[in-house]
Amino acid sequence: CRGTTPFWQFFRFAAPALAAGNGALLKHANNVPQCALAVEEVVRKAGAPEGLCRTLLVEVGQVADVIADPRVAAVTLTGSTEVGAIVAA
C-alpha cells in the first residue's frame, strides 16, 4: 500500500457512516488490495463489531451486483469513469 490516499478515500465517508451506526463495504481499486485489508484491520482493532467493515475483493464487473443488493443503501466512489458509469446505472 502506497501513500495515504486509499485510506483517506475510505475514512472520509466511513467515519460518519460508522458513527451513525451503519456498516461499510470497501471495494478499493484492484491495484491496492492490501490498503483495503489494512483499513478493515484498523476498524476491527478500534473495537468495531465483526463484519461492520468488510473488504470486497471483487472485479469491476461484479460491482453492479453488489450495489443492487437491497442491503446496500448508499454508494460513494473516487475512481475511474468506468466504475462511475456502473454506479450511475
Short mmCIF file of C-alpha atoms in Angstrom, two decimals:
data_model
loop_
_atom_site.label_atom_id
_atom_site.label_comp_id
_atom_site.label_asym_id
_atom_site.label_seq_id
_atom_site.Cartn_x
_atom_site.Cartn_y
_atom_site.Cartn_z
CA CYS A 1 0.00 0.00 0.00
CA ARG A 2 1.47 3.34 -1.04
CA GLY A 3 0.56 6.77 0.25
CA THR A 4 -2.41 7.87 2.29
CA THR A 5 -4.99 8.38 -0.45
CA PRO A 6 -6.58 4.90 -0.26
CA PHE A 7 -7.01 5.36 3.48
CA TRP A 8 -8.47 8.87 3.18
CA GLN A 9 -10.90 7.72 0.49
CA PHE A 10 -12.34 5.24 2.95
CA PHE A 11 -12.33 7.21 6.18
CA ARG A 12 -13.85 10.37 4.63
CA PHE A 13 -17.14 8.53 4.24
CA ALA A 14 -16.77 5.74 6.78
CA ALA A 15 -16.15 7.82 9.90
CA PRO A 16 -19.57 9.49 9.83
CA ALA A 17 -21.28 6.36 8.47
CA LEU A 18 -19.89 4.13 11.21
CA ALA A 19 -20.56 6.77 13.88
CA ALA A 20 -24.21 6.79 12.76
CA GLY A 21 -24.41 3.02 13.23
CA ASN A 22 -24.06 1.95 9.61
CA GLY A 23 -21.76 -0.70 8.23
CA ALA A 24 -19.35 -0.19 5.36
CA LEU A 25 -18.28 -2.26 2.38
CA LEU A 26 -14.94 -1.33 0.88
CA LYS A 27 -14.02 -2.12 -2.71
CA HIS A 28 -10.71 -0.38 -3.35
CA ALA A 29 -9.06 -0.28 -6.75
CA ASN A 30 -7.62 -3.63 -7.77
CA ASN A 31 -4.07 -2.27 -7.53
CA VAL A 32 -4.33 -1.54 -3.78
CA PRO A 33 -5.99 -4.56 -2.15
CA GLN A 34 -3.56 -4.52 0.77
CA CYS A 35 -4.69 -0.98 1.63
CA ALA A 36 -8.30 -2.16 1.77
CA LEU A 37 -7.38 -5.06 4.01
CA ALA A 38 -5.34 -2.74 6.25
CA VAL A 39 -8.30 -0.36 6.59
CA GLU A 40 -10.55 -3.25 7.60
CA GLU A 41 -7.98 -4.30 10.20
CA VAL A 42 -7.74 -0.76 11.62
CA VAL A 43 -11.52 -0.63 12.07
CA ARG A 44 -11.53 -4.07 13.69
CA LYS A 45 -8.66 -3.18 16.04
CA ALA A 46 -10.51 0.01 17.00
CA GLY A 47 -13.18 -2.24 18.50
CA ALA A 48 -15.82 -2.33 15.79
CA PRO A 49 -18.06 -5.38 15.80
CA GLU A 50 -17.03 -8.21 13.49
CA GLY A 51 -18.32 -7.62 9.97
CA LEU A 52 -19.15 -3.92 10.43
CA CYS A 53 -16.49 -3.05 7.86
CA ARG A 54 -15.78 -5.57 5.10
CA THR A 55 -13.34 -5.53 2.23
CA LEU A 56 -14.69 -6.76 -1.09
CA LEU A 57 -12.00 -8.32 -3.26
CA VAL A 58 -14.11 -8.40 -6.41
CA GLU A 59 -13.62 -7.44 -10.03
CA VAL A 60 -15.14 -4.27 -11.52
CA GLY A 61 -17.72 -6.39 -13.34
CA GLN A 62 -19.10 -7.61 -10.01
CA VAL A 63 -19.69 -4.14 -8.56
CA ALA A 64 -23.16 -3.72 -10.10
CA ASP A 65 -24.38 -6.87 -8.33
CA VAL A 66 -23.06 -5.60 -5.00
CA ILE A 67 -24.79 -2.24 -5.47
CA ALA A 68 -28.05 -3.97 -6.45
CA ASP A 69 -28.15 -5.88 -3.15
CA PRO A 70 -31.05 -4.43 -1.11
CA ARG A 71 -28.81 -4.20 1.95
CA VAL A 72 -26.69 -1.55 0.21
CA ALA A 73 -28.32 1.83 0.88
CA ALA A 74 -25.68 4.23 -0.46
CA VAL A 75 -22.54 4.26 -2.59
CA THR A 76 -19.61 6.62 -2.68
CA LEU A 77 -16.66 6.43 -5.01
CA THR A 78 -13.47 8.07 -6.05
CA GLY A 79 -12.38 6.26 -9.13
CA SER A 80 -12.49 5.65 -12.80
CA THR A 81 -15.11 6.72 -15.29
CA GLU A 82 -15.82 3.02 -15.85
CA VAL A 83 -16.76 2.46 -12.22
CA GLY A 84 -18.67 5.75 -12.12
CA ALA A 85 -20.80 4.56 -15.03
CA ILE A 86 -21.54 1.28 -13.21
CA VAL A 87 -22.61 3.14 -10.08
CA ALA A 88 -24.75 5.57 -12.06
CA ALA A 89 -26.52 2.73 -13.89
#
